[in-house]
GROMACS .gro file of C-alpha atoms in nm:
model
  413
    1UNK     CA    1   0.000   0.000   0.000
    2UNK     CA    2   0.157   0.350  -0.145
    3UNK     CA    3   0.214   0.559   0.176
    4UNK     CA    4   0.052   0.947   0.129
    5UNK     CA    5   0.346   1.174   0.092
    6UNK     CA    6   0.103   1.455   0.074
    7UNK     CA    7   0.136   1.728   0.365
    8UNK     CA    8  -0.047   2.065   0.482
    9UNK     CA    9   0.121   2.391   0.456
   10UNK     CA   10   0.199   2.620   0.714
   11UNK     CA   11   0.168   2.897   0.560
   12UNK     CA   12  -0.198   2.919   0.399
   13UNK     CA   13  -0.157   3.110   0.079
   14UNK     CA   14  -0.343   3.484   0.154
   15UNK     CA   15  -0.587   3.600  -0.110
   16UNK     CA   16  -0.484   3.960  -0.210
   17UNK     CA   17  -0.807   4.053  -0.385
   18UNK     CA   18  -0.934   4.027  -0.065
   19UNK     CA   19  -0.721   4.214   0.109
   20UNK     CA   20  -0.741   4.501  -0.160
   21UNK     CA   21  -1.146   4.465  -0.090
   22UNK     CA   22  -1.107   4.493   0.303
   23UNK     CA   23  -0.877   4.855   0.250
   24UNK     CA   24  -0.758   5.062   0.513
   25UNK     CA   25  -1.042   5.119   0.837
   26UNK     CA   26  -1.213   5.435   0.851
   27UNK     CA   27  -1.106   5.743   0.938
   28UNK     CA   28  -1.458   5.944   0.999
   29UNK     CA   29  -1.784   5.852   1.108
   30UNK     CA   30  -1.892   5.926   0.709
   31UNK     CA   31  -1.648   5.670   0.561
   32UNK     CA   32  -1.788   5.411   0.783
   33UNK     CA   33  -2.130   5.490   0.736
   34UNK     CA   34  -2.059   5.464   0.351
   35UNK     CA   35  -1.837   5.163   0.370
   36UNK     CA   36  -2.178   4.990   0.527
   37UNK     CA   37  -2.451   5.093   0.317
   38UNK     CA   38  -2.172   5.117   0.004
   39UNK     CA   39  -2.453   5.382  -0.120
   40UNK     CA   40  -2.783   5.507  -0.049
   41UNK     CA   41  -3.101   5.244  -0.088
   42UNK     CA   42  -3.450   5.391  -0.204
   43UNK     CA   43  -3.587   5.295   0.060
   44UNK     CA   44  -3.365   5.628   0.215
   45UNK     CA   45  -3.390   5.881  -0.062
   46UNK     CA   46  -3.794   5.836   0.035
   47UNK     CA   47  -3.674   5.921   0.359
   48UNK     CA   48  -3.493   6.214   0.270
   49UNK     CA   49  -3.784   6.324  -0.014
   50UNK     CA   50  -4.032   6.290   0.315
   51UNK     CA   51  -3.788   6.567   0.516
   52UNK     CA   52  -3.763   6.799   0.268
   53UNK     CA   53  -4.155   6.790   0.251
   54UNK     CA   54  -4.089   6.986   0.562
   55UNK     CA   55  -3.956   7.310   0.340
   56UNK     CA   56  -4.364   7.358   0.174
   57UNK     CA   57  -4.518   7.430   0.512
   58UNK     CA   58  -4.221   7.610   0.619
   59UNK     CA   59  -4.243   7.849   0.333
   60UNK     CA   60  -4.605   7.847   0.332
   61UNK     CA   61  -4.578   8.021   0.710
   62UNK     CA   62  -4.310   8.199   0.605
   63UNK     CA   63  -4.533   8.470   0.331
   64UNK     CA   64  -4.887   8.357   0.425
   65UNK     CA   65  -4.897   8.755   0.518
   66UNK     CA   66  -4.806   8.857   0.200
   67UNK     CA   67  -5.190   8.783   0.101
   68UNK     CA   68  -5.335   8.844   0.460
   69UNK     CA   69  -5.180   9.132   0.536
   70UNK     CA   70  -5.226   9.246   0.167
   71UNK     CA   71  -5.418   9.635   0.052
   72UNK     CA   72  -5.732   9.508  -0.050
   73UNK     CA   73  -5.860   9.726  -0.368
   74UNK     CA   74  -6.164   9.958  -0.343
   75UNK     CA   75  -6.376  10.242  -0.519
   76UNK     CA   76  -6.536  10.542  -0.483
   77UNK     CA   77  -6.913  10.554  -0.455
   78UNK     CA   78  -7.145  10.819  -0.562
   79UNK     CA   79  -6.918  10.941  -0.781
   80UNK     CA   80  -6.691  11.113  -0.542
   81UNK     CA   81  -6.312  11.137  -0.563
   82UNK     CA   82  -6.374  11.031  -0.898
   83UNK     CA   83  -6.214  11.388  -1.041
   84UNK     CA   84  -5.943  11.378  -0.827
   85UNK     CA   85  -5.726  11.057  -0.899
   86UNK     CA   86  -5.451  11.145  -0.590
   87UNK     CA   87  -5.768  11.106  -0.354
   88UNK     CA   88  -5.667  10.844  -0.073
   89UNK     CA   89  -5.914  10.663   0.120
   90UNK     CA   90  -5.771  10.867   0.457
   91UNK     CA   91  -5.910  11.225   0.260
   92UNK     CA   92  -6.233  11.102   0.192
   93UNK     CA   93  -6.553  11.026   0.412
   94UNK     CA   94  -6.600  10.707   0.503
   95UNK     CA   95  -6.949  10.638   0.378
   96UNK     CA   96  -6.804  10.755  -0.003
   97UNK     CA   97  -6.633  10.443  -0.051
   98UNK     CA   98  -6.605  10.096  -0.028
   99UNK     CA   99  -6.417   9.759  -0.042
  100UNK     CA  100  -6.440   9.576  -0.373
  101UNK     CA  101  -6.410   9.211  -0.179
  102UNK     CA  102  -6.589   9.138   0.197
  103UNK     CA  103  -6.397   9.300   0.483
  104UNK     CA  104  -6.272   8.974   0.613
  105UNK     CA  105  -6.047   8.887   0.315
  106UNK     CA  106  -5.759   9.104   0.521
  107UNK     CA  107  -5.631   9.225   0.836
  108UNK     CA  108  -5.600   9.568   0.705
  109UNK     CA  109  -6.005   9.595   0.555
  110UNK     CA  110  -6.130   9.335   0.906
  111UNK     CA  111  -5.967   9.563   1.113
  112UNK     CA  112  -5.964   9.936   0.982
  113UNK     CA  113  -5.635   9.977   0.914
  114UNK     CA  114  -5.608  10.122   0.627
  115UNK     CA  115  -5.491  10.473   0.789
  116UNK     CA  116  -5.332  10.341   1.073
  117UNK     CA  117  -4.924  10.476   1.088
  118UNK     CA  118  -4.713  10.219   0.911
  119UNK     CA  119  -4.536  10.103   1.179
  120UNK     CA  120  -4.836   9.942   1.336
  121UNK     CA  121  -4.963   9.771   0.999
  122UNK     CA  122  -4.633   9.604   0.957
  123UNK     CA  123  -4.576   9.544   1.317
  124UNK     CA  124  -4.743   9.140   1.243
  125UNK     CA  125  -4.445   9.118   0.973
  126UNK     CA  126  -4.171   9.238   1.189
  127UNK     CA  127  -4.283   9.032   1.495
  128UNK     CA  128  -4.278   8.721   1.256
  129UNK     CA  129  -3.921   8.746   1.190
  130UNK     CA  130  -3.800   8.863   1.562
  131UNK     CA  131  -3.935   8.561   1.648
  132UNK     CA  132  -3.749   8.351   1.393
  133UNK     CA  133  -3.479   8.517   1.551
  134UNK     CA  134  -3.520   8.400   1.882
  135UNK     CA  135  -3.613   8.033   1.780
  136UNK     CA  136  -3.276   8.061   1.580
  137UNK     CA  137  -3.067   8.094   1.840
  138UNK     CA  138  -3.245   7.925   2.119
  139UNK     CA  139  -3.366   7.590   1.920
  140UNK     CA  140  -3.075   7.536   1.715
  141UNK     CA  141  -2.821   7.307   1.950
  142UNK     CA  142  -3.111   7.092   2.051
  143UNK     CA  143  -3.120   6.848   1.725
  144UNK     CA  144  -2.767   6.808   1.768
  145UNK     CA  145  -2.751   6.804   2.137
  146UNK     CA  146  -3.097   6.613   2.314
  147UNK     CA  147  -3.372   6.569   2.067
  148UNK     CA  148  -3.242   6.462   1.768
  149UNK     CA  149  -3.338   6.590   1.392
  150UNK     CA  150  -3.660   6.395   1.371
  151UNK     CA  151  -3.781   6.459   1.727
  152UNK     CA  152  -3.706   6.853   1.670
  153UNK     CA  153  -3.845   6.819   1.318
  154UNK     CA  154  -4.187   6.651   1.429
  155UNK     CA  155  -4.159   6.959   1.706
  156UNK     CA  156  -4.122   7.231   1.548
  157UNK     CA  157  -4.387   7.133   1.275
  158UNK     CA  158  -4.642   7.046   1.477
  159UNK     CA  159  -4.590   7.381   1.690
  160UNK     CA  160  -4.576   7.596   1.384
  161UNK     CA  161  -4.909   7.392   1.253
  162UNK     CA  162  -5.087   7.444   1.600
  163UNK     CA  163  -4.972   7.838   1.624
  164UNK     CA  164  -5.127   7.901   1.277
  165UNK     CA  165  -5.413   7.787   1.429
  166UNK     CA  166  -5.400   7.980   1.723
  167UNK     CA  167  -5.342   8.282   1.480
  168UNK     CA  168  -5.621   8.256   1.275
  169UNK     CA  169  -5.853   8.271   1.586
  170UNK     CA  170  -5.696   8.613   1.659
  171UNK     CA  171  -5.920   8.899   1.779
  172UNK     CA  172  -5.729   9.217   1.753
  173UNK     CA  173  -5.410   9.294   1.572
  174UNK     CA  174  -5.172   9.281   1.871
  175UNK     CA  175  -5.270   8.903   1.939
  176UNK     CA  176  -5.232   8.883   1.598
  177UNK     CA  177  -4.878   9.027   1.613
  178UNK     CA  178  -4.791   8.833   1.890
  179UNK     CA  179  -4.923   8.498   1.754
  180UNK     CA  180  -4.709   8.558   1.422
  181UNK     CA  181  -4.401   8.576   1.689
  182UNK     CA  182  -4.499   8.235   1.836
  183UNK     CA  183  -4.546   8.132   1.485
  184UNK     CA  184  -4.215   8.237   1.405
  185UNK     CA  185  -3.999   8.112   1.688
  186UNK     CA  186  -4.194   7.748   1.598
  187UNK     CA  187  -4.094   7.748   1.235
  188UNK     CA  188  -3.711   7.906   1.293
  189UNK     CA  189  -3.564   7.531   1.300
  190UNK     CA  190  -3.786   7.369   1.054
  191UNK     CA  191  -3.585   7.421   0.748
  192UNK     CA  192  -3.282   7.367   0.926
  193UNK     CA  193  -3.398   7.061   1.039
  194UNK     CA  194  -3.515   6.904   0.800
  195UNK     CA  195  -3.216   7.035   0.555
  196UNK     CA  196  -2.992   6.814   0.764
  197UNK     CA  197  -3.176   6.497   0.832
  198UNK     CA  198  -3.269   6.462   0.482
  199UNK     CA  199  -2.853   6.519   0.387
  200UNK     CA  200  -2.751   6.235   0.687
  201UNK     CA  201  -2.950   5.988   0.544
  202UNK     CA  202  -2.847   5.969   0.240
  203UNK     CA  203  -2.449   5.896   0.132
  204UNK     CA  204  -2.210   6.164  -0.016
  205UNK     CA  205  -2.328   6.110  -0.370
  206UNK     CA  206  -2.649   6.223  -0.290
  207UNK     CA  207  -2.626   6.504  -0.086
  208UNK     CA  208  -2.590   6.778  -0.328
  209UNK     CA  209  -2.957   6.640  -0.516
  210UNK     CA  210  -3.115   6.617  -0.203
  211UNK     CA  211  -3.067   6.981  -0.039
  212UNK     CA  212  -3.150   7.095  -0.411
  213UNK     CA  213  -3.444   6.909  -0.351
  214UNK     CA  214  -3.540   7.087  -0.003
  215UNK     CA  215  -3.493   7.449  -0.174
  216UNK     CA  216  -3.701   7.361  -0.477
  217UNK     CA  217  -4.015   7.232  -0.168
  218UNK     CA  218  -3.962   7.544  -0.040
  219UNK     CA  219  -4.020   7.741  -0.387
  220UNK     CA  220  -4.329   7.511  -0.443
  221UNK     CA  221  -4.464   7.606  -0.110
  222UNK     CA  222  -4.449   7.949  -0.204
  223UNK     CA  223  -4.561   7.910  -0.520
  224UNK     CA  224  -4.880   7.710  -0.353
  225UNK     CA  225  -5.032   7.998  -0.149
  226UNK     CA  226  -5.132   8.254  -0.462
  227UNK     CA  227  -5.335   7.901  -0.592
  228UNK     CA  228  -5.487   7.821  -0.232
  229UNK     CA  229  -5.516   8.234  -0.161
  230UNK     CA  230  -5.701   8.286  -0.516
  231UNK     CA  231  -5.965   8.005  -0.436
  232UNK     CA  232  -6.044   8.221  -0.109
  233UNK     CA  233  -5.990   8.588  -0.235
  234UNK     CA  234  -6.340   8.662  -0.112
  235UNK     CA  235  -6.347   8.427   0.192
  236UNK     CA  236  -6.179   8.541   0.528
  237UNK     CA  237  -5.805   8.549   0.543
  238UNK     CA  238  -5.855   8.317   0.895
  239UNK     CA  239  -5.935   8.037   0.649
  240UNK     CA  240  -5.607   8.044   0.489
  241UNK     CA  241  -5.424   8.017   0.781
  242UNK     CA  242  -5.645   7.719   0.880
  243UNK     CA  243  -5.559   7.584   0.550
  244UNK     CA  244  -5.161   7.565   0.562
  245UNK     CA  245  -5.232   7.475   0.946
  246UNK     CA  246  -5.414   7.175   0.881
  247UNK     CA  247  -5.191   7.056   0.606
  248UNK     CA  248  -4.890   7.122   0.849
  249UNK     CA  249  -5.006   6.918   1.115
  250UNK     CA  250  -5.108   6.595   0.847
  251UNK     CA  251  -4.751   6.642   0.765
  252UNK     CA  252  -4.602   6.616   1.105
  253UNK     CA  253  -4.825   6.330   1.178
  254UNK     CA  254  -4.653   6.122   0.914
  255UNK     CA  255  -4.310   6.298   1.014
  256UNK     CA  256  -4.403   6.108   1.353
  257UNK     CA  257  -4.466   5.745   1.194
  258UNK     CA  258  -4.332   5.761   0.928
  259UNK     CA  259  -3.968   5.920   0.911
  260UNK     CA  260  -3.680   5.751   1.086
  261UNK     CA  261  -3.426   5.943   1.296
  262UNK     CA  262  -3.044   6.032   1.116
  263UNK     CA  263  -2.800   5.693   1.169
  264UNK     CA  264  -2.550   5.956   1.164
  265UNK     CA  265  -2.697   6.125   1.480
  266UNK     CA  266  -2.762   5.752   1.645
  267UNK     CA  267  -2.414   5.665   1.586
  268UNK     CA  268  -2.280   6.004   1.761
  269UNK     CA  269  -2.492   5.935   2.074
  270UNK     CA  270  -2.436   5.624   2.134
  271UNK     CA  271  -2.736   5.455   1.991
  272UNK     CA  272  -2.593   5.183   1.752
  273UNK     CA  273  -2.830   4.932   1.796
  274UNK     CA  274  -3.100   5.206   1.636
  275UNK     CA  275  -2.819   5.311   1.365
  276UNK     CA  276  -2.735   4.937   1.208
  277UNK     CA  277  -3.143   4.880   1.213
  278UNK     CA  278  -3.200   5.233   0.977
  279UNK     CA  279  -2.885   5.086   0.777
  280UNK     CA  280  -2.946   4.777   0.771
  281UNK     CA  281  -2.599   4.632   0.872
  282UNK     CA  282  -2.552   4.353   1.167
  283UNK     CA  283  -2.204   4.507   1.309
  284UNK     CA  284  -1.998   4.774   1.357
  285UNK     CA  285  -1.712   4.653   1.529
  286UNK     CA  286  -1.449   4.745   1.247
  287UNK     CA  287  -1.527   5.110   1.363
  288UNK     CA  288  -1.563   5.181   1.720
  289UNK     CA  289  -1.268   5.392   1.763
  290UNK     CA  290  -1.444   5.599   1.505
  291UNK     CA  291  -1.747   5.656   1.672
  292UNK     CA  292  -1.623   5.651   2.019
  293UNK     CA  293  -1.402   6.033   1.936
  294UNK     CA  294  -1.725   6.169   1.735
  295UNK     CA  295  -1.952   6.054   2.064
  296UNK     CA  296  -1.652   6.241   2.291
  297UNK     CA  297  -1.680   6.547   2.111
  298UNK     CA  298  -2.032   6.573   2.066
  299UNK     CA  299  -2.060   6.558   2.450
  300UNK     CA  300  -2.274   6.871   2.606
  301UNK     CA  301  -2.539   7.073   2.443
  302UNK     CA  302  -2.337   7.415   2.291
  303UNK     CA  303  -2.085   7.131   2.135
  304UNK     CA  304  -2.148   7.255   1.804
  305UNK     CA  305  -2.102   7.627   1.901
  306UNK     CA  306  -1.751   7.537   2.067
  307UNK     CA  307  -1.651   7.436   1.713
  308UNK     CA  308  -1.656   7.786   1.622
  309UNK     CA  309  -1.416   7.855   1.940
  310UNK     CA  310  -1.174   7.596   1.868
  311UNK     CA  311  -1.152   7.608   1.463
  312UNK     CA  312  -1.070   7.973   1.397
  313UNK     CA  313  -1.128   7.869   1.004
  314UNK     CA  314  -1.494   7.806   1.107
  315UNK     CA  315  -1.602   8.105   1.239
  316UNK     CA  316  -1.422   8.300   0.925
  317UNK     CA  317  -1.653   8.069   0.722
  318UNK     CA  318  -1.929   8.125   0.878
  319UNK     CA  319  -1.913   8.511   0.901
  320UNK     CA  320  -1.875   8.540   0.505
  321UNK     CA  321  -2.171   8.263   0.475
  322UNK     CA  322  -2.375   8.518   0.688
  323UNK     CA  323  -2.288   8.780   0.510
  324UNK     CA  324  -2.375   8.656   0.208
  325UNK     CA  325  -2.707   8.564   0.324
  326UNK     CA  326  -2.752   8.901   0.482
  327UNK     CA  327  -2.779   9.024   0.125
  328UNK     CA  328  -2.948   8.785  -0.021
  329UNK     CA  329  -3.252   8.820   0.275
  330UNK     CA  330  -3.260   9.134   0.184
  331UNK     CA  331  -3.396   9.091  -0.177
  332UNK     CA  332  -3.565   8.742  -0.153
  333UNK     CA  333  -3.755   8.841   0.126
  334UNK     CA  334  -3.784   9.208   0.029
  335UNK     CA  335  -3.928   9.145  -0.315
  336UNK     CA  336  -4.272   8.938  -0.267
  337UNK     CA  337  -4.326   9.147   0.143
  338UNK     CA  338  -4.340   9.450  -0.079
  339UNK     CA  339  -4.543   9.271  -0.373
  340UNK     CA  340  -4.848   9.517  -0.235
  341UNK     CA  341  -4.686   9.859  -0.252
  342UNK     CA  342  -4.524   9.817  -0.608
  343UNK     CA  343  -4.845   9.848  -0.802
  344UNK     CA  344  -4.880   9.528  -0.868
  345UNK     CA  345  -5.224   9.501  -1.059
  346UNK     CA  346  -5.251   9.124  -0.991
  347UNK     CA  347  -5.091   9.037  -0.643
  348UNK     CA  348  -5.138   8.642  -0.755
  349UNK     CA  349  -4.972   8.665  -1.058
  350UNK     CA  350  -4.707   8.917  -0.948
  351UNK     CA  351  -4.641   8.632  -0.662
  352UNK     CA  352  -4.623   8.363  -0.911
  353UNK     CA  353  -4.376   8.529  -1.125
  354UNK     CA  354  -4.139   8.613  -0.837
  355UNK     CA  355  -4.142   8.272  -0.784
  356UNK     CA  356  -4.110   8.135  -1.101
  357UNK     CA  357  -3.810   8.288  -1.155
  358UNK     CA  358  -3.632   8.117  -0.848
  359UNK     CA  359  -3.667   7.814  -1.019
  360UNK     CA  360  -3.368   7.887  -1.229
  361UNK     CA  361  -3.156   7.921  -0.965
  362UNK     CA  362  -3.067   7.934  -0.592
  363UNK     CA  363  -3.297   8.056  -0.318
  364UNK     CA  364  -3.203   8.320  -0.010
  365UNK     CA  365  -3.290   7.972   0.218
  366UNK     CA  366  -3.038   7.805   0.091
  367UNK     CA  367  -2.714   7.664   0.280
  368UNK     CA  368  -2.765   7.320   0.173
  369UNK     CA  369  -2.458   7.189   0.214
  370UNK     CA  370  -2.366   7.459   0.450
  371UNK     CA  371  -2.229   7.275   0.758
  372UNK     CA  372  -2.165   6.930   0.632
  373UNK     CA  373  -1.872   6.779   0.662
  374UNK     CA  374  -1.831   6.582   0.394
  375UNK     CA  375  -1.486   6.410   0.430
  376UNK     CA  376  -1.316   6.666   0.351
  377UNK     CA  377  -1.017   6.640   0.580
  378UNK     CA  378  -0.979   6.525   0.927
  379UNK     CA  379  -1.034   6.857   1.083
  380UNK     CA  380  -1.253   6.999   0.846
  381UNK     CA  381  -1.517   6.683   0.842
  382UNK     CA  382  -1.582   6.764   1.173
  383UNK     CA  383  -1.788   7.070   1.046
  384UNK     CA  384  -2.090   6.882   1.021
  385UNK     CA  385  -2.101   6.747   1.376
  386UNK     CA  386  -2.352   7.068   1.467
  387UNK     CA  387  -2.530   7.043   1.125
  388UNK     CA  388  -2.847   7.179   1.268
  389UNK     CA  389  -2.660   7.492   1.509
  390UNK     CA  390  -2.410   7.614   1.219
  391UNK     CA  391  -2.649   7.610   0.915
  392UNK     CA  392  -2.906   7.790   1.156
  393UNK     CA  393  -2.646   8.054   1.227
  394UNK     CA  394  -2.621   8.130   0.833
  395UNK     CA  395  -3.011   8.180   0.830
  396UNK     CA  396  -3.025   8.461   1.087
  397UNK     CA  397  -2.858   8.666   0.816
  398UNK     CA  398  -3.190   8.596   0.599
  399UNK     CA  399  -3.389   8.635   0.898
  400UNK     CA  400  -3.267   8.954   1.044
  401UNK     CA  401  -3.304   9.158   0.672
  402UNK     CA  402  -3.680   8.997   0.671
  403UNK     CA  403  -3.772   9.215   0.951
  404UNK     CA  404  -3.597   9.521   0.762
  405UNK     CA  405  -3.797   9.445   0.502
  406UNK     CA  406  -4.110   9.425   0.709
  407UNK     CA  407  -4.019   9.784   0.815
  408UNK     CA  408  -3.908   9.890   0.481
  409UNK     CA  409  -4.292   9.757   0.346
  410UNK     CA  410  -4.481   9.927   0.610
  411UNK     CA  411  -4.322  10.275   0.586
  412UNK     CA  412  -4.407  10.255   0.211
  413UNK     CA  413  -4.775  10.226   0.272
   0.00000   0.00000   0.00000
């Protein structure tokens, strides 16, 4: 019987397509995110379509008052004024003319403002955008620090749908004013918000197409309200508001069920068991070091605002950002506020054309990408750990020149 000669090696031969396959670990939270997925399913682009939903009610709130607020039209009766063409309604007698629509289609005609100084018909305006203002800089750090995006999403959507309810109940213009501040402060993070979930769930390929996406909701929420205001022009302005409220809060209902929180956030806080589920991946033990340092420097609730401290390149980036949006406020906003006092003959169509022409390019609530890291460096990556404080910074810009503009409209009355 032939004895077997044949023997094992000790040295197993190594397959080096393999190891070219495996490639180097990590180095931020980003690459390991994409080396799981290795792209972005459908499945999350949904997802990230659903947030960016966010931007139509957002806008919607944002220049509801450009058709609430608006000058209604109105004539001269029994013949007279009608040889003077400079007669005002304020130089002639009440009981000589009269509204061409019902009284209640706007807080100037329900009210009897239409002589009152301008700085008390644009006060509702003005308070609108103080309060984005104060919900800017007191709401930002909480989607990065406590709540999450989706939490402060669901939030801030159902409080601006429930305070545009409240507003359209309002009896007198200073509750008015003052529920257009609540409504303000609500809606100040909604945007922001919703900018950034929608960009973390979705890999680096798509994050570009996806805060396009958010920008172009916000135009077609915009462009919505002359359609919805035109089917009403000669119902009360309240109804509007109760409109846009009602779809708001359908919205955040489905924000609730529906949307899933950022793996990116889930990974930072510690939640990993939530992250793989969302990704759909069983472990992530090749990168623990990575997400150990991002969950160390996220600790503490002003963590993204001590970027700004410690980076000095930051805060230079973020002033010029800011400054570019200060300008940029100034006409997007300014341009459809003062829609009423340009002699506009057709204040739906004038709308519609203002917006029709943002189409073709870049809106003043813009800053997608603004604040996202994007692997662009090991110190600058770390940009978008406070997604949701730093792009909210770059909106005060816009939201500071809105209440200019809401000056600037009233004095021109």
């Amino acid at each position: 019987m032939a004895e077997d000669h044949s023997t094992t090696p000790l040295l197993q031969p190594t397959d080096a397509s393999t190891d070219e396959k495996a490639g180097p670990p990590p180095a931020s939270l980003d690459d390991a995110i994409e080396s799981f997925t290795g792209g972005t399913s459908k499945a999350l682009l949904w997802l990230a379509f659903l947030a960016s939903l966010a931007w139509v009610f957002d806008a919607q709130q944002t220049f509801i008052n450009v058709f609430t607020d608006a000058q209604p039209t109105w004539h001269s009766t029994a013949g007279v004024g009608a040889a003077d063409a400079t007669a005002t309604q304020c130089s002639l007698p009440r009981d000589s003319w009269a509204w061409d629509h019902p009284k209640c289609v706007s807080i100037i005609s329900e009210w009897d403002l239409q002589c009152s100084p301008a700085a008390l018909v644009s006060l509702p305006g003005s308070a609108f955008f103080v309060g984005c203002l104060a919900g800017g800089l007191l709401l930002a750090t909480l989607a990065d620090s406590r709540f999450g995006r989706k939490n402060m999403l669901f939030f801030s959507s159902l409080s601006m749908s429930l305070s545009a309810a409240l507003t359209a109940v309002s009896p007198n213009l200073f509750v008015y004013s003052s529920m257009r501040f609540v409504l303000g402060f609500s809606r100040a993070t909604v945007g922001t918000n919703a900018l950034v979930l929608a960009t973390e769930l979705v890999g680096r390929r798509w994050r570009v197409t996806v805060g396009i996406m958010g920008l172009l909701c916000f135009t077609l929420g915009f462009s919505s309200l002359p359609l919805m205001a035109y089917l009403l022009r000669n119902h009360s302005w309240r109804i509007l508001y109760l409109l846009t409220s009602m779809l708001a809060f359908i919205y955040s209902v489905i924000v609730f069920f529906v949307l899933k929180e950022s793996p990116r956030w889930l990974l930072v806080r510690g939640r990993r068991d939530e992250a793989m589920q969302i990704l759909g991946i069983k472990t992530l033990e090749c990168c623990s070091d990575v997400f150990e340092a991002e969950e160390e420097e996220e600790d503490g609730l002003f963590s993204s605002m001590r970027v700004l401290y410690e980076k000095k390149w930051v805060f230079v980036r973020l002033v010029v950002a800011m400054t570019v949006g200060f300008g940029i406020g100034m006409v997007y906003y300014g341009l459809p506020l003062a829609l009423g006092n340009l002699g506009t003959s057709n204040l739906y169509c004038g709308v519609v054309s203002d917006e029709g022409e943002e189409l073709g390019g870049d809106d003043g609530e813009g800053g997608g990408g603004v604040g996202r890291g994007g692997g662009a460096g090991d110190d600058r990556r770390r940009e978008g750990r406070g997604g949701g404080g730093v792009v909210q910074n770059v909106r005060i810009g816009d939201h500071v020149f809105g209440f200019v503009c809401c000056l600037v409209a009233g004095d021109e009355r």
